[in-house]
């Protein structure tokens, strides 16, 4: 399993390989309006982990569900770090708004529920990072299965959004789609921080992979060998793979193995 995690880190790190150039001043249709997605990462001291998660089950999840039903936002997802890990968040909430105007109104929620937390939860949390993001790529598969396992892998800035999307489309997405076709990955999402430059966040891009349980996660290692062998027959894809190897820009800045955190 350790070997598998290392391979996944290197593989997704290849996204960064060709992104070191100066960002081009190009408009992107995704940025024509403000962002409609937001991630909120909560960091907790290990000694507070049990009490913190209990409060989030008792109050936090119910409040999120109430806000969804009231139309405050369109959808939400909460992920829980499987392990105690000071380098990674303990919980991450991903909120999707119907439109940017709704996202802008989140400030009203923050007045009574900072970062969406109760007073007790706030007293237990150590650090909070709120990041407006754009969902650049995802597949069409449903993601409402309860036996999913997630890998959330963050990277520092990879260049302009246009460069990132071009590279992801030609190199990364074919691999992810192959994992989906092999019924190992249920859903993938590639996020980009809207305000990455100088934002002071641990990552500017995040790949969120939703596996079909621990079995899908474990089987993906050997499956990737065959997928890459087939893709390497395509000259353009193979050239990008070689450049990724040469660049050495394959180290993520954050890596979390997570499970869904849901209402009982």
PDB file of C-alpha atoms in Angstrom:
ATOM      1  CA  UNK A   1       0.000   0.000   0.000  1.00  0.00           C
ATOM      2  CA  UNK A   2       2.854   2.403   0.785  1.00  0.00           C
ATOM      3  CA  UNK A   3       4.290   1.662  -2.642  1.00  0.00           C
ATOM      4  CA  UNK A   4       0.917   2.460  -4.194  1.00  0.00           C
ATOM      5  CA  UNK A   5       0.640   5.829  -2.433  1.00  0.00           C
ATOM      6  CA  UNK A   6       4.084   6.829  -3.649  1.00  0.00           C
ATOM      7  CA  UNK A   7       3.177   5.921  -7.211  1.00  0.00           C
ATOM      8  CA  UNK A   8      -0.028   7.933  -7.008  1.00  0.00           C
ATOM      9  CA  UNK A   9       1.897  10.958  -5.723  1.00  0.00           C
ATOM     10  CA  UNK A  10       4.373  10.766  -8.581  1.00  0.00           C
ATOM     11  CA  UNK A  11       1.657  10.167 -11.156  1.00  0.00           C
ATOM     12  CA  UNK A  12      -0.477  13.128 -10.138  1.00  0.00           C
ATOM     13  CA  UNK A  13       2.659  15.182  -9.614  1.00  0.00           C
ATOM     14  CA  UNK A  14       3.306  14.877 -13.341  1.00  0.00           C
ATOM     15  CA  UNK A  15       0.524  17.416 -13.766  1.00  0.00           C
ATOM     16  CA  UNK A  16       3.030  20.011 -12.597  1.00  0.00           C
ATOM     17  CA  UNK A  17       5.802  19.027 -14.966  1.00  0.00           C
ATOM     18  CA  UNK A  18       5.214  21.488 -17.793  1.00  0.00           C
ATOM     19  CA  UNK A  19       3.784  24.338 -15.750  1.00  0.00           C
ATOM     20  CA  UNK A  20       6.907  26.240 -14.800  1.00  0.00           C
ATOM     21  CA  UNK A  21       6.719  28.916 -17.505  1.00  0.00           C
ATOM     22  CA  UNK A  22       5.436  32.433 -17.185  1.00  0.00           C
ATOM     23  CA  UNK A  23       1.637  32.479 -17.032  1.00  0.00           C
ATOM     24  CA  UNK A  24       0.087  33.781 -20.214  1.00  0.00           C
ATOM     25  CA  UNK A  25      -2.403  36.631 -20.016  1.00  0.00           C
ATOM     26  CA  UNK A  26      -5.325  34.692 -21.440  1.00  0.00           C
ATOM     27  CA  UNK A  27      -8.947  34.866 -20.394  1.00  0.00           C
ATOM     28  CA  UNK A  28     -10.705  31.694 -19.325  1.00  0.00           C
ATOM     29  CA  UNK A  29     -14.422  31.154 -19.567  1.00  0.00           C
ATOM     30  CA  UNK A  30     -14.452  29.573 -16.118  1.00  0.00           C
ATOM     31  CA  UNK A  31     -13.262  32.887 -14.710  1.00  0.00           C
ATOM     32  CA  UNK A  32     -15.868  35.041 -16.417  1.00  0.00           C
ATOM     33  CA  UNK A  33     -17.707  35.169 -13.068  1.00  0.00           C
ATOM     34  CA  UNK A  34     -16.685  34.627  -9.480  1.00  0.00           C
ATOM     35  CA  UNK A  35     -16.057  31.092  -8.162  1.00  0.00           C
ATOM     36  CA  UNK A  36     -19.025  28.942  -7.131  1.00  0.00           C
ATOM     37  CA  UNK A  37     -17.088  26.360  -5.131  1.00  0.00           C
ATOM     38  CA  UNK A  38     -15.284  26.739  -1.834  1.00  0.00           C
ATOM     39  CA  UNK A  39     -13.166  24.387   0.224  1.00  0.00           C
ATOM     40  CA  UNK A  40     -12.853  24.809   3.973  1.00  0.00           C
ATOM     41  CA  UNK A  41     -10.067  22.790   5.594  1.00  0.00           C
ATOM     42  CA  UNK A  42     -10.078  22.342   9.365  1.00  0.00           C
ATOM     43  CA  UNK A  43      -6.944  21.436  11.313  1.00  0.00           C
ATOM     44  CA  UNK A  44      -7.271  20.011  14.827  1.00  0.00           C
ATOM     45  CA  UNK A  45      -4.825  19.037  17.536  1.00  0.00           C
ATOM     46  CA  UNK A  46      -4.754  15.243  17.993  1.00  0.00           C
ATOM     47  CA  UNK A  47      -5.920  15.582  21.606  1.00  0.00           C
ATOM     48  CA  UNK A  48      -9.081  17.340  20.408  1.00  0.00           C
ATOM     49  CA  UNK A  49      -9.860  15.041  17.498  1.00  0.00           C
ATOM     50  CA  UNK A  50     -12.490  12.878  19.196  1.00  0.00           C
ATOM     51  CA  UNK A  51     -14.400  15.791  20.746  1.00  0.00           C
ATOM     52  CA  UNK A  52     -14.132  17.818  17.537  1.00  0.00           C
ATOM     53  CA  UNK A  53     -15.550  15.087  15.341  1.00  0.00           C
ATOM     54  CA  UNK A  54     -18.332  14.386  17.802  1.00  0.00           C
ATOM     55  CA  UNK A  55     -19.362  18.042  17.730  1.00  0.00           C
ATOM     56  CA  UNK A  56     -19.290  18.023  13.947  1.00  0.00           C
ATOM     57  CA  UNK A  57     -21.532  14.943  13.911  1.00  0.00           C
ATOM     58  CA  UNK A  58     -23.903  16.374  16.490  1.00  0.00           C
ATOM     59  CA  UNK A  59     -24.111  19.914  15.136  1.00  0.00           C
ATOM     60  CA  UNK A  60     -21.955  20.608  12.087  1.00  0.00           C
ATOM     61  CA  UNK A  61     -23.384  18.067   9.652  1.00  0.00           C
ATOM     62  CA  UNK A  62     -26.964  18.832  10.636  1.00  0.00           C
ATOM     63  CA  UNK A  63     -26.402  22.536  10.136  1.00  0.00           C
ATOM     64  CA  UNK A  64     -24.866  21.969   6.720  1.00  0.00           C
ATOM     65  CA  UNK A  65     -27.855  19.859   5.703  1.00  0.00           C
ATOM     66  CA  UNK A  66     -30.231  22.554   6.971  1.00  0.00           C
ATOM     67  CA  UNK A  67     -28.441  25.230   4.924  1.00  0.00           C
ATOM     68  CA  UNK A  68     -28.669  23.050   1.829  1.00  0.00           C
ATOM     69  CA  UNK A  69     -32.387  22.537   2.329  1.00  0.00           C
ATOM     70  CA  UNK A  70     -32.805  26.297   2.821  1.00  0.00           C
ATOM     71  CA  UNK A  71     -31.051  26.962  -0.485  1.00  0.00           C
ATOM     72  CA  UNK A  72     -27.990  28.637   1.000  1.00  0.00           C
ATOM     73  CA  UNK A  73     -25.899  26.452  -1.304  1.00  0.00           C
ATOM     74  CA  UNK A  74     -26.512  23.745  -3.883  1.00  0.00           C
ATOM     75  CA  UNK A  75     -24.501  20.910  -2.392  1.00  0.00           C
ATOM     76  CA  UNK A  76     -21.792  20.061   0.100  1.00  0.00           C
ATOM     77  CA  UNK A  77     -19.374  17.251   0.849  1.00  0.00           C
ATOM     78  CA  UNK A  78     -17.404  16.603   4.026  1.00  0.00           C
ATOM     79  CA  UNK A  79     -14.305  14.407   3.999  1.00  0.00           C
ATOM     80  CA  UNK A  80     -12.479  13.085   7.051  1.00  0.00           C
ATOM     81  CA  UNK A  81      -8.779  12.317   7.141  1.00  0.00           C
ATOM     82  CA  UNK A  82      -8.435   8.618   7.830  1.00  0.00           C
ATOM     83  CA  UNK A  83      -5.298   9.137   9.888  1.00  0.00           C
ATOM     84  CA  UNK A  84      -4.010  11.524  12.527  1.00  0.00           C
ATOM     85  CA  UNK A  85      -1.639  13.649  10.463  1.00  0.00           C
ATOM     86  CA  UNK A  86      -0.375  17.071  11.496  1.00  0.00           C
ATOM     87  CA  UNK A  87       0.593  17.868   7.882  1.00  0.00           C
ATOM     88  CA  UNK A  88      -2.938  17.362   6.608  1.00  0.00           C
ATOM     89  CA  UNK A  89      -6.378  18.639   7.483  1.00  0.00           C
ATOM     90  CA  UNK A  90      -8.681  16.663   9.747  1.00  0.00           C
ATOM     91  CA  UNK A  91     -11.914  17.541   7.929  1.00  0.00           C
ATOM     92  CA  UNK A  92     -12.535  19.291   4.643  1.00  0.00           C
ATOM     93  CA  UNK A  93     -15.901  20.690   3.599  1.00  0.00           C
ATOM     94  CA  UNK A  94     -16.450  21.351  -0.112  1.00  0.00           C
ATOM     95  CA  UNK A  95     -19.404  23.650  -0.766  1.00  0.00           C
ATOM     96  CA  UNK A  96     -20.923  24.225  -4.202  1.00  0.00           C
ATOM     97  CA  UNK A  97     -23.164  27.248  -4.717  1.00  0.00           C
ATOM     98  CA  UNK A  98     -25.782  27.604  -7.415  1.00  0.00           C
ATOM     99  CA  UNK A  99     -24.270  30.874  -8.625  1.00  0.00           C
ATOM    100  CA  UNK A 100     -21.567  33.297  -7.577  1.00  0.00           C
ATOM    101  CA  UNK A 101     -24.071  35.652  -5.984  1.00  0.00           C
ATOM    102  CA  UNK A 102     -24.923  32.864  -3.546  1.00  0.00           C
ATOM    103  CA  UNK A 103     -21.241  32.366  -2.783  1.00  0.00           C
ATOM    104  CA  UNK A 104     -20.912  36.067  -2.032  1.00  0.00           C
ATOM    105  CA  UNK A 105     -23.745  35.781   0.491  1.00  0.00           C
ATOM    106  CA  UNK A 106     -21.797  33.205   2.501  1.00  0.00           C
ATOM    107  CA  UNK A 107     -20.443  36.161   4.469  1.00  0.00           C
ATOM    108  CA  UNK A 108     -23.831  36.396   6.181  1.00  0.00           C
ATOM    109  CA  UNK A 109     -23.480  32.818   7.411  1.00  0.00           C
ATOM    110  CA  UNK A 110     -19.976  33.587   8.631  1.00  0.00           C
ATOM    111  CA  UNK A 111     -21.281  36.296  10.942  1.00  0.00           C
ATOM    112  CA  UNK A 112     -23.044  33.743  13.160  1.00  0.00           C
ATOM    113  CA  UNK A 113     -21.218  30.566  12.112  1.00  0.00           C
ATOM    114  CA  UNK A 114     -17.575  31.412  11.301  1.00  0.00           C
ATOM    115  CA  UNK A 115     -16.359  28.907   8.708  1.00  0.00           C
ATOM    116  CA  UNK A 116     -19.697  27.173   9.199  1.00  0.00           C
ATOM    117  CA  UNK A 117     -18.826  26.125  12.760  1.00  0.00           C
ATOM    118  CA  UNK A 118     -20.619  26.237  16.082  1.00  0.00           C
ATOM    119  CA  UNK A 119     -19.003  27.982  19.030  1.00  0.00           C
ATOM    120  CA  UNK A 120     -17.936  24.663  20.515  1.00  0.00           C
ATOM    121  CA  UNK A 121     -16.384  23.494  17.251  1.00  0.00           C
ATOM    122  CA  UNK A 122     -14.500  26.776  16.941  1.00  0.00           C
ATOM    123  CA  UNK A 123     -13.042  26.275  20.412  1.00  0.00           C
ATOM    124  CA  UNK A 124     -11.632  22.896  19.356  1.00  0.00           C
ATOM    125  CA  UNK A 125     -10.199  23.753  15.945  1.00  0.00           C
ATOM    126  CA  UNK A 126      -6.582  24.873  15.564  1.00  0.00           C
ATOM    127  CA  UNK A 127      -6.510  26.347  12.059  1.00  0.00           C
ATOM    128  CA  UNK A 128      -8.953  26.953   9.227  1.00  0.00           C
ATOM    129  CA  UNK A 129      -8.209  27.534   5.528  1.00  0.00           C
ATOM    130  CA  UNK A 130     -11.021  28.733   3.269  1.00  0.00           C
ATOM    131  CA  UNK A 131     -10.232  28.619  -0.444  1.00  0.00           C
ATOM    132  CA  UNK A 132     -12.526  29.720  -3.299  1.00  0.00           C
ATOM    133  CA  UNK A 133     -11.872  27.314  -6.173  1.00  0.00           C
ATOM    134  CA  UNK A 134     -12.888  26.493  -9.742  1.00  0.00           C
ATOM    135  CA  UNK A 135     -13.767  22.932 -10.703  1.00  0.00           C
ATOM    136  CA  UNK A 136     -11.800  22.655 -13.928  1.00  0.00           C
ATOM    137  CA  UNK A 137     -12.409  19.029 -14.852  1.00  0.00           C
ATOM    138  CA  UNK A 138     -14.528  16.118 -13.659  1.00  0.00           C
ATOM    139  CA  UNK A 139     -16.160  13.073 -15.170  1.00  0.00           C
ATOM    140  CA  UNK A 140     -19.887  12.507 -15.523  1.00  0.00           C
ATOM    141  CA  UNK A 141     -20.172   9.500 -13.221  1.00  0.00           C
ATOM    142  CA  UNK A 142     -22.407   9.617 -10.170  1.00  0.00           C
ATOM    143  CA  UNK A 143     -20.619  10.162  -6.873  1.00  0.00           C
ATOM    144  CA  UNK A 144     -23.355   9.245  -4.404  1.00  0.00           C
ATOM    145  CA  UNK A 145     -21.959   5.888  -3.264  1.00  0.00           C
ATOM    146  CA  UNK A 146     -21.280   5.271   0.400  1.00  0.00           C
ATOM    147  CA  UNK A 147     -18.309   2.942   0.054  1.00  0.00           C
ATOM    148  CA  UNK A 148     -15.992   5.489  -1.529  1.00  0.00           C
ATOM    149  CA  UNK A 149     -12.419   6.249  -0.505  1.00  0.00           C
ATOM    150  CA  UNK A 150     -10.792   9.528  -1.468  1.00  0.00           C
ATOM    151  CA  UNK A 151      -7.303  10.752  -2.214  1.00  0.00           C
ATOM    152  CA  UNK A 152      -6.960  14.541  -1.988  1.00  0.00           C
ATOM    153  CA  UNK A 153      -3.621  15.662  -3.390  1.00  0.00           C
ATOM    154  CA  UNK A 154      -2.586  19.303  -3.462  1.00  0.00           C
ATOM    155  CA  UNK A 155       0.133  20.979  -5.529  1.00  0.00           C
ATOM    156  CA  UNK A 156       1.734  24.372  -5.608  1.00  0.00           C
ATOM    157  CA  UNK A 157       1.040  26.691  -8.540  1.00  0.00           C
ATOM    158  CA  UNK A 158       1.503  25.001 -11.911  1.00  0.00           C
ATOM    159  CA  UNK A 159       1.412  28.064 -14.103  1.00  0.00           C
ATOM    160  CA  UNK A 160      -1.552  29.726 -15.776  1.00  0.00           C
ATOM    161  CA  UNK A 161      -5.005  28.198 -15.736  1.00  0.00           C
ATOM    162  CA  UNK A 162      -4.911  27.848 -19.521  1.00  0.00           C
ATOM    163  CA  UNK A 163      -1.622  25.932 -19.402  1.00  0.00           C
ATOM    164  CA  UNK A 164      -2.893  23.686 -16.644  1.00  0.00           C
ATOM    165  CA  UNK A 165      -6.088  22.806 -18.475  1.00  0.00           C
ATOM    166  CA  UNK A 166      -4.298  22.074 -21.732  1.00  0.00           C
ATOM    167  CA  UNK A 167      -1.855  19.769 -19.983  1.00  0.00           C
ATOM    168  CA  UNK A 168      -4.551  18.071 -17.920  1.00  0.00           C
ATOM    169  CA  UNK A 169      -6.711  17.421 -20.990  1.00  0.00           C
ATOM    170  CA  UNK A 170      -3.942  15.873 -23.052  1.00  0.00           C
ATOM    171  CA  UNK A 171      -2.060  13.971 -20.360  1.00  0.00           C
ATOM    172  CA  UNK A 172      -3.816  13.552 -17.024  1.00  0.00           C
ATOM    173  CA  UNK A 173      -7.466  13.115 -17.949  1.00  0.00           C
ATOM    174  CA  UNK A 174      -6.820  10.144 -20.302  1.00  0.00           C
ATOM    175  CA  UNK A 175      -5.323   8.255 -17.357  1.00  0.00           C
ATOM    176  CA  UNK A 176      -8.182   9.162 -15.053  1.00  0.00           C
ATOM    177  CA  UNK A 177     -10.781   8.188 -17.637  1.00  0.00           C
ATOM    178  CA  UNK A 178      -9.062   4.827 -18.046  1.00  0.00           C
ATOM    179  CA  UNK A 179      -9.286   4.238 -14.290  1.00  0.00           C
ATOM    180  CA  UNK A 180     -12.971   5.111 -14.449  1.00  0.00           C
ATOM    181  CA  UNK A 181     -13.483   2.686 -17.342  1.00  0.00           C
ATOM    182  CA  UNK A 182     -11.714  -0.008 -15.312  1.00  0.00           C
ATOM    183  CA  UNK A 183     -14.297   0.595 -12.556  1.00  0.00           C
ATOM    184  CA  UNK A 184     -11.637   1.486 -10.010  1.00  0.00           C
ATOM    185  CA  UNK A 185     -12.272   5.228  -9.793  1.00  0.00           C
ATOM    186  CA  UNK A 186     -15.843   6.415  -9.450  1.00  0.00           C
ATOM    187  CA  UNK A 187     -15.273  10.157  -9.800  1.00  0.00           C
ATOM    188  CA  UNK A 188     -12.391  12.553 -10.299  1.00  0.00           C
ATOM    189  CA  UNK A 189     -12.262  16.310  -9.835  1.00  0.00           C
ATOM    190  CA  UNK A 190      -9.466  18.743 -10.659  1.00  0.00           C
ATOM    191  CA  UNK A 191      -9.722  21.984  -8.687  1.00  0.00           C
ATOM    192  CA  UNK A 192      -7.816  25.239  -9.053  1.00  0.00           C
ATOM    193  CA  UNK A 193      -7.649  27.949  -6.415  1.00  0.00           C
ATOM    194  CA  UNK A 194      -9.136  31.136  -7.820  1.00  0.00           C
ATOM    195  CA  UNK A 195      -6.626  33.279  -5.962  1.00  0.00           C
ATOM    196  CA  UNK A 196      -3.629  30.957  -6.032  1.00  0.00           C
ATOM    197  CA  UNK A 197      -0.887  33.535  -6.513  1.00  0.00           C
ATOM    198  CA  UNK A 198       0.155  34.835  -3.129  1.00  0.00           C
ATOM    199  CA  UNK A 199      -2.853  33.322  -1.393  1.00  0.00           C
ATOM    200  CA  UNK A 200      -0.756  31.734   1.334  1.00  0.00           C
ATOM    201  CA  UNK A 201      -2.506  28.383   0.985  1.00  0.00           C
ATOM    202  CA  UNK A 202      -0.718  25.016   1.034  1.00  0.00           C
ATOM    203  CA  UNK A 203      -1.938  24.229  -2.493  1.00  0.00           C
ATOM    204  CA  UNK A 204      -3.012  25.986  -5.683  1.00  0.00           C
ATOM    205  CA  UNK A 205      -4.329  22.882  -7.468  1.00  0.00           C
ATOM    206  CA  UNK A 206      -6.010  19.842  -5.957  1.00  0.00           C
ATOM    207  CA  UNK A 207      -6.822  16.486  -7.506  1.00  0.00           C
ATOM    208  CA  UNK A 208      -9.658  14.740  -5.686  1.00  0.00           C
ATOM    209  CA  UNK A 209      -9.991  11.077  -6.650  1.00  0.00           C
ATOM    210  CA  UNK A 210     -12.976   9.056  -5.484  1.00  0.00           C
ATOM    211  CA  UNK A 211     -12.217   5.334  -5.540  1.00  0.00           C
ATOM    212  CA  UNK A 212     -14.630   2.433  -5.426  1.00  0.00           C
ATOM    213  CA  UNK A 213     -13.754   1.460  -1.890  1.00  0.00           C
ATOM    214  CA  UNK A 214     -10.425   0.272  -0.589  1.00  0.00           C
ATOM    215  CA  UNK A 215     -10.486  -2.480  -3.188  1.00  0.00           C
ATOM    216  CA  UNK A 216     -10.512   0.019  -6.032  1.00  0.00           C
ATOM    217  CA  UNK A 217      -7.749   2.009  -4.383  1.00  0.00           C
ATOM    218  CA  UNK A 218      -5.534  -1.044  -3.953  1.00  0.00           C
ATOM    219  CA  UNK A 219      -6.115  -2.384  -7.464  1.00  0.00           C
ATOM    220  CA  UNK A 220      -5.292   0.928  -9.148  1.00  0.00           C
ATOM    221  CA  UNK A 221      -1.538   0.475  -8.792  1.00  0.00           C
ATOM    222  CA  UNK A 222      -1.232  -2.458 -11.169  1.00  0.00           C
ATOM    223  CA  UNK A 223      -3.953  -1.056 -13.428  1.00  0.00           C
ATOM    224  CA  UNK A 224      -1.926   2.111 -14.005  1.00  0.00           C
ATOM    225  CA  UNK A 225       0.941   0.108 -15.462  1.00  0.00           C
ATOM    226  CA  UNK A 226      -1.256  -1.220 -18.238  1.00  0.00           C
ATOM    227  CA  UNK A 227      -2.938   2.141 -18.780  1.00  0.00           C
ATOM    228  CA  UNK A 228       0.360   3.950 -19.205  1.00  0.00           C
ATOM    229  CA  UNK A 229       1.700   1.216 -21.458  1.00  0.00           C
ATOM    230  CA  UNK A 230      -1.235   1.723 -23.827  1.00  0.00           C
ATOM    231  CA  UNK A 231      -1.071   5.508 -23.684  1.00  0.00           C
ATOM    232  CA  UNK A 232       2.680   5.475 -24.326  1.00  0.00           C
ATOM    233  CA  UNK A 233       1.922   4.261 -27.838  1.00  0.00           C
ATOM    234  CA  UNK A 234       0.598   7.749 -28.551  1.00  0.00           C
ATOM    235  CA  UNK A 235       3.591  10.002 -29.404  1.00  0.00           C
ATOM    236  CA  UNK A 236       2.097  13.188 -27.949  1.00  0.00           C
ATOM    237  CA  UNK A 237       1.174  11.563 -24.647  1.00  0.00           C
ATOM    238  CA  UNK A 238       4.523   9.790 -24.416  1.00  0.00           C
ATOM    239  CA  UNK A 239       6.421  13.036 -25.021  1.00  0.00           C
ATOM    240  CA  UNK A 240       4.586  14.657 -22.128  1.00  0.00           C
ATOM    241  CA  UNK A 241       5.330  11.691 -19.904  1.00  0.00           C
ATOM    242  CA  UNK A 242       9.040  11.920 -20.694  1.00  0.00           C
ATOM    243  CA  UNK A 243       9.054  15.657 -20.021  1.00  0.00           C
ATOM    244  CA  UNK A 244       7.308  15.032 -16.707  1.00  0.00           C
ATOM    245  CA  UNK A 245      10.010  12.554 -15.720  1.00  0.00           C
ATOM    246  CA  UNK A 246      12.776  14.965 -16.668  1.00  0.00           C
ATOM    247  CA  UNK A 247      11.278  17.943 -14.847  1.00  0.00           C
ATOM    248  CA  UNK A 248      11.241  16.335 -11.408  1.00  0.00           C
ATOM    249  CA  UNK A 249       8.361  18.590 -10.374  1.00  0.00           C
ATOM    250  CA  UNK A 250       6.423  15.713  -8.906  1.00  0.00           C
ATOM    251  CA  UNK A 251       6.250  16.489  -5.209  1.00  0.00           C
ATOM    252  CA  UNK A 252       2.820  17.344  -3.795  1.00  0.00           C
ATOM    253  CA  UNK A 253       2.537  19.824  -0.974  1.00  0.00           C
ATOM    254  CA  UNK A 254      -0.326  17.964   0.694  1.00  0.00           C
ATOM    255  CA  UNK A 255      -1.728  14.443   0.574  1.00  0.00           C
ATOM    256  CA  UNK A 256      -4.757  13.145   2.471  1.00  0.00           C
ATOM    257  CA  UNK A 257      -6.425   9.730   2.421  1.00  0.00           C
ATOM    258  CA  UNK A 258     -10.018  10.440   3.408  1.00  0.00           C
ATOM    259  CA  UNK A 259     -13.417   8.889   3.963  1.00  0.00           C
ATOM    260  CA  UNK A 260     -16.878  10.454   3.629  1.00  0.00           C
ATOM    261  CA  UNK A 261     -18.067  12.155   6.826  1.00  0.00           C
ATOM    262  CA  UNK A 262     -21.829  11.923   6.738  1.00  0.00           C
ATOM    263  CA  UNK A 263     -24.913  12.023   8.890  1.00  0.00           C
ATOM    264  CA  UNK A 264     -25.650   8.681  10.586  1.00  0.00           C
TER     265      UNK A 264
END
